[in-house]
CSV table of C-alpha atoms in Angstrom, one decimal:
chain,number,residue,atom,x,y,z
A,48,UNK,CA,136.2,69.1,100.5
A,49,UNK,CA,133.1,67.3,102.0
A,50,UNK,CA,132.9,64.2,103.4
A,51,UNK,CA,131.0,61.8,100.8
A,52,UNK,CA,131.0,65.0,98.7
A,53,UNK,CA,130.8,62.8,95.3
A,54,UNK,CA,127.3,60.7,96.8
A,55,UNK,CA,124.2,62.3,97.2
A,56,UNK,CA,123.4,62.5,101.2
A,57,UNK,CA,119.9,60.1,100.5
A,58,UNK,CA,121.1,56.9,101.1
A,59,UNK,CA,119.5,53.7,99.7
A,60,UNK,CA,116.7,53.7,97.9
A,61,UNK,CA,117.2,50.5,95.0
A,62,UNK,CA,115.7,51.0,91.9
A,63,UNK,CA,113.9,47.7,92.3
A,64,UNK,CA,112.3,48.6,95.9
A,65,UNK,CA,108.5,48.8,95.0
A,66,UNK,CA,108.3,51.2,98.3
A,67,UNK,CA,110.8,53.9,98.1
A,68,UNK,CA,110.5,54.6,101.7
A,69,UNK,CA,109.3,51.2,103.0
A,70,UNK,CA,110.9,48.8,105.0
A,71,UNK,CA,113.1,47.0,102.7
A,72,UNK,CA,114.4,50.6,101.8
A,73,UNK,CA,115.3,50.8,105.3
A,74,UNK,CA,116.9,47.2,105.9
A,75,UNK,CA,118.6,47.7,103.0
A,76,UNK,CA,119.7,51.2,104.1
A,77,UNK,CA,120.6,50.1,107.6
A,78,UNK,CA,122.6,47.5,106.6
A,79,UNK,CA,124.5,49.2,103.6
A,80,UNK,CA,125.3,51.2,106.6
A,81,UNK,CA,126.8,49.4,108.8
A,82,UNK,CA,128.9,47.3,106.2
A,83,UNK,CA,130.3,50.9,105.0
A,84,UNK,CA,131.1,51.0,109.1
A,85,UNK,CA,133.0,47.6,109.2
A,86,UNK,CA,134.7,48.0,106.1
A,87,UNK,CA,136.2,51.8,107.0
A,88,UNK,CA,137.4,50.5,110.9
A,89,UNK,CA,138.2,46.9,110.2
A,90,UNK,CA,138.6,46.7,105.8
A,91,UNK,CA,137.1,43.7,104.2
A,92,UNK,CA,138.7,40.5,105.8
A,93,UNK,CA,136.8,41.4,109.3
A,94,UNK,CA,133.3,41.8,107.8
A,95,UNK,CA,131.1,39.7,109.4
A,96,UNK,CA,127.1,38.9,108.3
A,97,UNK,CA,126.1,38.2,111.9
A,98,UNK,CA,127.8,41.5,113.2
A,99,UNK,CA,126.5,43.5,110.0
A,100,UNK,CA,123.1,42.3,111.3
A,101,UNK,CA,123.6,43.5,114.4
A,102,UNK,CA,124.8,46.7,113.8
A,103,UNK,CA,122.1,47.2,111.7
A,104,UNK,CA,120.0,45.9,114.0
A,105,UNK,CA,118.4,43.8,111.6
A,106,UNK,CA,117.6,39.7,111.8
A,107,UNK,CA,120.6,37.7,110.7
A,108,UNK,CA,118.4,35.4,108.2
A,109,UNK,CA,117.1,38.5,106.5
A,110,UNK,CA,120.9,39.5,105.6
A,111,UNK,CA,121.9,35.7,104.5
A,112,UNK,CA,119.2,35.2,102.3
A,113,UNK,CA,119.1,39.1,100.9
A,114,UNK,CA,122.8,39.4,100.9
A,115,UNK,CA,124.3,35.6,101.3
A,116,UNK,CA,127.7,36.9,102.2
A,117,UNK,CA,130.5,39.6,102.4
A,118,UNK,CA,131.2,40.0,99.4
A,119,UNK,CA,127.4,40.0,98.5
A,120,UNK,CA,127.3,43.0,100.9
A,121,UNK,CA,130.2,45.0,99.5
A,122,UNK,CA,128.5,44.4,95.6
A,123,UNK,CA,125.3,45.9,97.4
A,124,UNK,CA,127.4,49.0,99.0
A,125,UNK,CA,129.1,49.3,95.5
A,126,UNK,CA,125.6,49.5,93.6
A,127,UNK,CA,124.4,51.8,96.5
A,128,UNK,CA,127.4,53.9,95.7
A,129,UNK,CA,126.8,54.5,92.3
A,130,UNK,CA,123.2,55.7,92.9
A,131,UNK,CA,124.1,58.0,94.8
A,132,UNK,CA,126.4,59.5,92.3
A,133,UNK,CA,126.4,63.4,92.2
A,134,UNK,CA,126.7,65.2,88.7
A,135,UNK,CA,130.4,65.4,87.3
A,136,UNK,CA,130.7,69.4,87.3
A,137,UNK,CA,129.7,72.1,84.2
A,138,UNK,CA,132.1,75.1,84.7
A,139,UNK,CA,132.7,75.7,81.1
A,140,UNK,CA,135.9,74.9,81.2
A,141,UNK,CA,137.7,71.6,80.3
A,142,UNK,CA,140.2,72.5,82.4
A,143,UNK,CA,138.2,73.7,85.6
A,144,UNK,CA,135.9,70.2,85.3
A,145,UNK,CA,139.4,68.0,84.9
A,146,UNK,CA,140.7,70.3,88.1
A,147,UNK,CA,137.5,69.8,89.8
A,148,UNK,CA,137.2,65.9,89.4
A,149,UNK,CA,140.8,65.4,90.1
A,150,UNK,CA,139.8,67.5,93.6
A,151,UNK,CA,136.7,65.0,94.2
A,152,UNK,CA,138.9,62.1,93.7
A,153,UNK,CA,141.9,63.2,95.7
A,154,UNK,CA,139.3,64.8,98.5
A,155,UNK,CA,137.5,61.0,98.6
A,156,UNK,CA,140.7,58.8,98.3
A,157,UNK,CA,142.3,61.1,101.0
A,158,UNK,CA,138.8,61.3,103.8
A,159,UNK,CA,139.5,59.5,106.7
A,160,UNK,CA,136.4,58.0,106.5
A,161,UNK,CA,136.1,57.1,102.4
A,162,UNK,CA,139.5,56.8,102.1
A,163,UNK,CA,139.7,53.4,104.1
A,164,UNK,CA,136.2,51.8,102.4
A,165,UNK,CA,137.8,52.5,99.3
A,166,UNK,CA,141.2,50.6,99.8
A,167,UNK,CA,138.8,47.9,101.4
A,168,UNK,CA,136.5,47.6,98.1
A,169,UNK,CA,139.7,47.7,96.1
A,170,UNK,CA,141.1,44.5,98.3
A,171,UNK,CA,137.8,42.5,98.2
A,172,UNK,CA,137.6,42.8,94.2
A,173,UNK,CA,141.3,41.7,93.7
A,174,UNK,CA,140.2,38.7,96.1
A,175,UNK,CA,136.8,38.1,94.9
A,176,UNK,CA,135.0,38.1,91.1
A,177,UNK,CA,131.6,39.2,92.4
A,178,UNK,CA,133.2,41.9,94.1
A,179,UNK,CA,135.8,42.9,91.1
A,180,UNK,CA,132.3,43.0,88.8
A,181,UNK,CA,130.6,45.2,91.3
A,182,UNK,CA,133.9,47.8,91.9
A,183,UNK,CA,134.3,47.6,87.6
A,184,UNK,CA,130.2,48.7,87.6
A,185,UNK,CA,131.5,51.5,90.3
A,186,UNK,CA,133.5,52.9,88.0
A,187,UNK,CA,131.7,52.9,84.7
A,188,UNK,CA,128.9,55.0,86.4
A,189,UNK,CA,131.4,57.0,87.8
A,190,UNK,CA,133.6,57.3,84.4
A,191,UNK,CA,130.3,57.9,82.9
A,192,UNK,CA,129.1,60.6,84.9
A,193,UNK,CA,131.9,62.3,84.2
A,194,UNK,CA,132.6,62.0,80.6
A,195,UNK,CA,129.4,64.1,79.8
A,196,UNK,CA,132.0,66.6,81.2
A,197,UNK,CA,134.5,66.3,78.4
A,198,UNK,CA,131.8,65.8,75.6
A,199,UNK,CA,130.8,69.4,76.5
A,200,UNK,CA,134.2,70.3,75.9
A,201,UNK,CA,134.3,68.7,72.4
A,202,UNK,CA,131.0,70.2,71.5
A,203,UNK,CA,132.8,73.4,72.3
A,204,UNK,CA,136.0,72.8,70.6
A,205,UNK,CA,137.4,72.7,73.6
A,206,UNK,CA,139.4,69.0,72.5
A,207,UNK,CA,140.0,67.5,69.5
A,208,UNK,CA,136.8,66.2,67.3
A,209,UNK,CA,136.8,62.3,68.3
A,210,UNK,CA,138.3,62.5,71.3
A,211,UNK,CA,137.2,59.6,73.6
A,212,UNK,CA,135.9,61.1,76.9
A,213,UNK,CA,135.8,58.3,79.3
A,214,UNK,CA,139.1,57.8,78.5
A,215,UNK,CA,140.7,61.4,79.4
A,216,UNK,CA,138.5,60.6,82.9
A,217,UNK,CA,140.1,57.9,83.4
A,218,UNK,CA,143.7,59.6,82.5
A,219,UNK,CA,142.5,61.8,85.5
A,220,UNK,CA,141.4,59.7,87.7
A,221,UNK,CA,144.4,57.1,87.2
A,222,UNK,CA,147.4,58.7,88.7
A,223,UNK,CA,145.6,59.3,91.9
A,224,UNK,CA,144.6,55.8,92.6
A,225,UNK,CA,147.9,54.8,91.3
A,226,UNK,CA,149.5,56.2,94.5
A,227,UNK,CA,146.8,55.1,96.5
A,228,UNK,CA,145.7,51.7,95.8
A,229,UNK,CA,149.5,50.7,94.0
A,230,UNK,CA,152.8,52.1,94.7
A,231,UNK,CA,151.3,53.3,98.1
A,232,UNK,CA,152.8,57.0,98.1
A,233,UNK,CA,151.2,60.0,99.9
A,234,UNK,CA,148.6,61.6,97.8
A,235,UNK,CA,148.3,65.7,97.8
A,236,UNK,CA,146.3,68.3,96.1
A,237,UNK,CA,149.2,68.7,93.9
A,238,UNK,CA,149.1,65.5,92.9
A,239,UNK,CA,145.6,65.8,91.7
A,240,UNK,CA,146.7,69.6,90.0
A,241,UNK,CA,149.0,67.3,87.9
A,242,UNK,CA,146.8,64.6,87.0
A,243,UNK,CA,144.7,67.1,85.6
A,244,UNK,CA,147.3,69.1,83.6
A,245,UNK,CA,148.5,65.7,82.3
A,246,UNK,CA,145.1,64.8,80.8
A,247,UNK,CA,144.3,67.8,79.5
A,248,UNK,CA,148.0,68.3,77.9
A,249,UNK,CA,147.5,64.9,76.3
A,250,UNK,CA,143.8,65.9,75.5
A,251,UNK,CA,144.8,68.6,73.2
A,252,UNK,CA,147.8,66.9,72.1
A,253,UNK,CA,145.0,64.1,70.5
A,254,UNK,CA,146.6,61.3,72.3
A,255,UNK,CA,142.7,60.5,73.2
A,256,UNK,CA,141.4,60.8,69.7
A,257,UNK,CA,141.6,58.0,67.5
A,258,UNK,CA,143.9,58.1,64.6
A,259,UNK,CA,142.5,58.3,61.7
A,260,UNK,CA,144.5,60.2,58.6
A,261,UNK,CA,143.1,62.9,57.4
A,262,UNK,CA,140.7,62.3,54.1
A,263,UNK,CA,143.5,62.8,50.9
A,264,UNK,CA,146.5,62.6,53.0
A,265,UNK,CA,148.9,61.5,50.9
A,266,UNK,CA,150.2,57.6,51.9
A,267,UNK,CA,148.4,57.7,54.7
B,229,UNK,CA,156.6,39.6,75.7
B,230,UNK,CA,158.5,37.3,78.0
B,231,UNK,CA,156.6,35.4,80.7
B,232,UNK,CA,159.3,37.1,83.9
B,233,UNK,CA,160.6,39.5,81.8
B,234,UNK,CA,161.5,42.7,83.9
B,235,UNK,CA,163.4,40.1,86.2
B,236,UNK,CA,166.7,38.7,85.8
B,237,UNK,CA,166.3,34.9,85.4
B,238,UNK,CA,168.7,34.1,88.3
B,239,UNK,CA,166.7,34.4,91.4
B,240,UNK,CA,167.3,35.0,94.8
B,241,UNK,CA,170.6,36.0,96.2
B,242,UNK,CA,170.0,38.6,98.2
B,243,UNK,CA,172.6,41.4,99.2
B,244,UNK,CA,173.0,40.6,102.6
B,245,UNK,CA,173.9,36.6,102.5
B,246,UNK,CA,177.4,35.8,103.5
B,247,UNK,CA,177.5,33.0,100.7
B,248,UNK,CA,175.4,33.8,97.5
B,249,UNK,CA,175.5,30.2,96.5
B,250,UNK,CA,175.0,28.7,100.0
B,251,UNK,CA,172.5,26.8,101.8
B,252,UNK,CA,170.8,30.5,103.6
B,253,UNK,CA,170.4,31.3,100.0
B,254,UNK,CA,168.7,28.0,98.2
B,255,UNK,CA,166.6,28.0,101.3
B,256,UNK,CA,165.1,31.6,100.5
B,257,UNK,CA,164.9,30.9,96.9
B,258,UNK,CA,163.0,27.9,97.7
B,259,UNK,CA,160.5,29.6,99.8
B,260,UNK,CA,160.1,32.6,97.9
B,261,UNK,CA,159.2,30.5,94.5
B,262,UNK,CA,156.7,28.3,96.7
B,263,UNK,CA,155.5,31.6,98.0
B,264,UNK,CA,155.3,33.1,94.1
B,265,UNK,CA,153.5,30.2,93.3
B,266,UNK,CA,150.9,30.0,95.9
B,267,UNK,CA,150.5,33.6,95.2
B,268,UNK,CA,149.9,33.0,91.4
B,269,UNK,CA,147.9,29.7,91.8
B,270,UNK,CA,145.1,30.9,95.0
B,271,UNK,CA,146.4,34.4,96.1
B,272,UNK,CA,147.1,36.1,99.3
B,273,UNK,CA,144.6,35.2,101.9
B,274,UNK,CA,144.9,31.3,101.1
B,275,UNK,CA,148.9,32.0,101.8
B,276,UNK,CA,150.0,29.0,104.5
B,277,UNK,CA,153.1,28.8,106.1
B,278,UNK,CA,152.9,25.3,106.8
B,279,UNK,CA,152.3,24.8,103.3
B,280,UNK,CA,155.0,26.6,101.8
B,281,UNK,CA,157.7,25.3,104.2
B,282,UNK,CA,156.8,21.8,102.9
B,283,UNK,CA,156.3,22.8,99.3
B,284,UNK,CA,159.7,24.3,99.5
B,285,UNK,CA,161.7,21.4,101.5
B,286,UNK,CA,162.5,23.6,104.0
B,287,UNK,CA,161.7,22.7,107.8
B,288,UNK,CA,158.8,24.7,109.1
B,289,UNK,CA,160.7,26.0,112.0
B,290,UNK,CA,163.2,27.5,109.9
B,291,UNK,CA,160.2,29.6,107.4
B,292,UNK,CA,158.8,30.9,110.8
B,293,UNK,CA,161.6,31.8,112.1
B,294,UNK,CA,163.0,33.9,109.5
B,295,UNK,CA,159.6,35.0,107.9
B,296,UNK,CA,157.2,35.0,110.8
B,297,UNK,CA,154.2,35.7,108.9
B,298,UNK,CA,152.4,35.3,105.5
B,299,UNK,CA,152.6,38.9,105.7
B,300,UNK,CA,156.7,38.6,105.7
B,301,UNK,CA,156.8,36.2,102.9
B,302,UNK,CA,155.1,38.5,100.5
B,303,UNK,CA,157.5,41.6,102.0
B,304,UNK,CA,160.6,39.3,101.0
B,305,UNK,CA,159.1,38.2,98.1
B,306,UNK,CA,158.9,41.8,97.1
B,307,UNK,CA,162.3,42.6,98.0
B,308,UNK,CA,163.6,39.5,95.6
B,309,UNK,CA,161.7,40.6,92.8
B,310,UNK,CA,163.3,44.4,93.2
B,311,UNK,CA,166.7,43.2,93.3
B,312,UNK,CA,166.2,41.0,90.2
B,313,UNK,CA,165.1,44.2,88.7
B,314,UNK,CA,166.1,44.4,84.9
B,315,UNK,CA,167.3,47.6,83.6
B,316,UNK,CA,165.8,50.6,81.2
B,317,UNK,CA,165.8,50.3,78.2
B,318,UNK,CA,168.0,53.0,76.4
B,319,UNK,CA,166.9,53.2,72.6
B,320,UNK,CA,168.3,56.8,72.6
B,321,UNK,CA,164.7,58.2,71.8
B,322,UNK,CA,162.5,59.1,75.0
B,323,UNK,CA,159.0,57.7,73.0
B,324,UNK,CA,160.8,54.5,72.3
B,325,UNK,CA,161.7,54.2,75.8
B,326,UNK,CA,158.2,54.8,77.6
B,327,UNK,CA,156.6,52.7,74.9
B,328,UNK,CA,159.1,49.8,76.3
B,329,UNK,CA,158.1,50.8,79.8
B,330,UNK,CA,154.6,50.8,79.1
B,331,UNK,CA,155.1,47.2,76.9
B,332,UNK,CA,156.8,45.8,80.1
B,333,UNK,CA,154.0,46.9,83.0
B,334,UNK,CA,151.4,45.4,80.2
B,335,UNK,CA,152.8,42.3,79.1
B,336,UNK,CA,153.7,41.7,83.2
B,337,UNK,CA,150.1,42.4,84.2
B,338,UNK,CA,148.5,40.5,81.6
B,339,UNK,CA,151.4,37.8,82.1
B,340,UNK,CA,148.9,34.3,83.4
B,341,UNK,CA,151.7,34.2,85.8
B,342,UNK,CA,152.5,37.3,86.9
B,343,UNK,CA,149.5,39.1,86.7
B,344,UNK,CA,147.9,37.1,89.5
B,345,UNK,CA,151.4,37.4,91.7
B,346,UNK,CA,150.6,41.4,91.2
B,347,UNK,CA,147.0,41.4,92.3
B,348,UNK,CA,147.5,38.8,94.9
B,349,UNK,CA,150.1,41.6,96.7
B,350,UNK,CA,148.4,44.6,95.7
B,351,UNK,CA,145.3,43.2,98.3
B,352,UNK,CA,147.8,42.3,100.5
B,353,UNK,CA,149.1,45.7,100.5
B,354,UNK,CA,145.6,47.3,101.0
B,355,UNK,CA,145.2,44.5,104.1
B,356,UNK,CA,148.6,44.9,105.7
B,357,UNK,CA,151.0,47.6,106.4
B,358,UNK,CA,154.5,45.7,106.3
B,359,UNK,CA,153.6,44.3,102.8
B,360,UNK,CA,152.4,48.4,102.0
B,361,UNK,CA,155.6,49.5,103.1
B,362,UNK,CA,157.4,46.0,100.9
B,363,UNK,CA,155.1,47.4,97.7
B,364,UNK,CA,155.6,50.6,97.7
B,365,UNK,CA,159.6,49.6,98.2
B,366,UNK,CA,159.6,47.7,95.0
B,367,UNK,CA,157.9,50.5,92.7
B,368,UNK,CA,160.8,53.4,94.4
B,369,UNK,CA,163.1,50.8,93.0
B,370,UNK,CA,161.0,50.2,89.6
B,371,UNK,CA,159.9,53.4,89.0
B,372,UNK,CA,163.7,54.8,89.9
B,373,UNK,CA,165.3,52.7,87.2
B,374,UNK,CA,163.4,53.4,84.6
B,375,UNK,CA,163.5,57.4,85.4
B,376,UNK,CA,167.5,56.9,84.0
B,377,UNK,CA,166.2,57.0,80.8
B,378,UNK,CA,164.1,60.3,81.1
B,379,UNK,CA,167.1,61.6,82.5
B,380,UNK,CA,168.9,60.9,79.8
B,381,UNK,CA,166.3,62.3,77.7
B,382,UNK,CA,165.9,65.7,79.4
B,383,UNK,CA,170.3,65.4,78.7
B,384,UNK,CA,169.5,65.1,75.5
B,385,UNK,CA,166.9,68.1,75.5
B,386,UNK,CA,164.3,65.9,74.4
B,387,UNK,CA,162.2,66.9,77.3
B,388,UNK,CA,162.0,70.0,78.9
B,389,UNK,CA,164.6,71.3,82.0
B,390,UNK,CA,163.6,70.6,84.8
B,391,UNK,CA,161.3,67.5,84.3
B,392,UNK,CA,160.7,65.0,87.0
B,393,UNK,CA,161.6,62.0,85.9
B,394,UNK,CA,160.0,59.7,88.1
B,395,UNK,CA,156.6,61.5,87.6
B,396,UNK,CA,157.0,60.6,83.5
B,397,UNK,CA,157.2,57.0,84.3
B,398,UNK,CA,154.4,57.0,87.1
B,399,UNK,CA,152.3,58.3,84.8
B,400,UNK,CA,153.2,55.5,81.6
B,401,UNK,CA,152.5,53.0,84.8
B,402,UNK,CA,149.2,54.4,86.0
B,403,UNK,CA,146.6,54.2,83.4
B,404,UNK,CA,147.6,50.5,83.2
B,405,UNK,CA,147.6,49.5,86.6
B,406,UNK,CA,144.1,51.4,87.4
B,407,UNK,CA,142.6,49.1,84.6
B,408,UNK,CA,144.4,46.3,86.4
B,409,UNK,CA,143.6,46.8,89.8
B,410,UNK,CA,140.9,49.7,90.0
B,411,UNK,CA,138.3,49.6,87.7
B,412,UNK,CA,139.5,45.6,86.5
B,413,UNK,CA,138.7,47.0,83.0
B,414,UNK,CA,140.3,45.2,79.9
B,415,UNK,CA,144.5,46.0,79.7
B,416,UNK,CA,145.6,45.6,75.7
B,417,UNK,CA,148.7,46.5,74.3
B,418,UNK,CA,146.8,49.5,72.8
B,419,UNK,CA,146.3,50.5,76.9
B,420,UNK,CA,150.1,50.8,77.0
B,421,UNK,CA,150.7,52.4,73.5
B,422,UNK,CA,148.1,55.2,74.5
B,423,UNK,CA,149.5,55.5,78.3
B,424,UNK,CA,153.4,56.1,77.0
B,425,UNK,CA,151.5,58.9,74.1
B,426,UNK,CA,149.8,60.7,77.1
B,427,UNK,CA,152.6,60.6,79.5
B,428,UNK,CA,155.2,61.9,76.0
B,429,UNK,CA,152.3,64.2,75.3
B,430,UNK,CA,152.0,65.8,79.2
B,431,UNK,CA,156.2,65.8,79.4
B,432,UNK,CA,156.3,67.7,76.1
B,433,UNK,CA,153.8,70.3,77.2
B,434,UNK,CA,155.8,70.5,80.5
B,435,UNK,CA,153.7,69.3,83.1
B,436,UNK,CA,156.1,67.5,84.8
B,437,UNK,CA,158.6,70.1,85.1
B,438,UNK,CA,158.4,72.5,88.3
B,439,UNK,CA,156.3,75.7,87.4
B,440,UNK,CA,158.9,78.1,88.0
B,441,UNK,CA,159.0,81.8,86.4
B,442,UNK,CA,161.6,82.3,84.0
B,443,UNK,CA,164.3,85.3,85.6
B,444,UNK,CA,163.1,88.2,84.7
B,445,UNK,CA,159.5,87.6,83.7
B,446,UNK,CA,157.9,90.7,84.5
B,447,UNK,CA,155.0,90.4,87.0
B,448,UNK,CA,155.6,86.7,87.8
């Protein structure tokens, strides 16, 4: 499993930078940067705007007013994050894609270098509204990304008719970070085999459909 | 859903004090209730020792002696709330049962007093190692009483041999607290209703039971 192996290696580029490749790309890339840096050695309650400019080598006035503060810069990273995002994967197979996110998901929250900027975003949005807002955004792209995933699967019979995508992503992807962000217990490859079984046992079981009675059945 | 309600409503005695009634123990009860409610009021990092020595009545050497650190208030604080652990439930039927479970996690993280005593030590957890260790004390104990009742289920041959049952309840716990503290989505009583389905769903087909060959299954 790769390093960032769910972001795309390009790092940066806003959808509101008039120059893709001009300067305030590159501040903004720079200092996205180093913040990822602080918060994977020292987590969120060292991060520091005058350091961050100097890391990034960049003035400290130009990070206050573009960024105002920490949490402003862990929103940023967050929304830099989700950019990035890579395409959820199109085996053919519910199973295989459930297998494959649960591997992605396990591989990031277990990186020595991810795995620490992810516990660190997760602390700074339990502390912090702006950052909670930023780390919910995260996760809708993310959820998003991937539910394209299991409509394939529907279209292909596959799951049950009406079954709610996002929602067997998130049956996926919510075991994992249980361990890792909750109860604290080691997290394994296993642990992510499971996840996946479980979703995709209560996929076909229609637990992620809504109910809705059959036209004609009788008292229902 | 009652405001404390997977606690007993006596607090505080802890297993180790001489005399349960005596001055050790109305001291830590004292503390630890000024500690819950600094938690629930302005969270973890706002956590004073100061402060809660003279919001509890209790002389400031005394908290830092014994406690030491914010760090060691939260850590006790967890310890007190496993010992006051409730019970299972035991309605005889293993749905019933995770649908209570998944009632109780809901109605505690959603609880305007609770829920902010949950998120305020789930960032400490992510900043501090001792209150990790504390955390992921209080779900062994959590998550161990309520796998009683899928033992008696699997007893009862209601799931299949071999079923883990501390696995069944992680996973009637994880949807929820990923809303709560991962993607800080929405957490309704429909959250829980469909997180005890999935986890019924994923025990029925087996996932939680060790993959082992059957004797004498040719070829496996």
């Amino acid at each position: 499993m790769k390093r960032e192996s769910h972001l795309e290696s390009a790092p940066g580029t806003s959808p509101g930078t008039v120059r893709p490749g001009g300067r305030t790309a590159k501040v903004r890339t720079a200092v996205l940067r180093a913040t990822e840096e602080a918060l994977a050695t020292e987590g969120f309650h060292a991060l520091n705007m005058d350091r961050i400019a100097g890391d990034a080598g960049v003035g400290k006035t130009t990070v206050y007013r573009r960024w105002g503060s920490p949490t402003g810069l862990v929103a940023d990273l967050l929304r830099d994050m989700a950019e990035r995002s890579v395409p959820a994967s199109d085996t053919g197979s519910l199973e295989e894609d459930l297998r494959a996110n649960a591997g992605l998901v396990t591989g990031t929250l277990t990186d020595p270098r991810m795995g620490p900027v992810f516990r660190a975003v997760i602390a700074a949005a339990a502390c912090d509204e702006e950052c909670a807002t930023a780390l919910r955004g995260f996760y809708e792209t993310r959820l998003g990304t991937w539910a394209a995933a299991v409509s394939r699967a529907v279209d292909r019979g596959e799951a049950p008719p009406g079954t709610d995508p996002v929602e067997v992503v998130r049956a996926v992807s919510a075991p994992l970070y249980y361990r890792f962000a909750v109860s604290h217990e080691p997290l394994t490859a296993a642990d992510g085999e499971r996840a996946a079984a479980a979703a995709l046992a209560a996929t076909r079981a229609g637990v992620f459909a809504p109910r809705r009675p059959a036209p004609g059945t009788p008292g229902a």
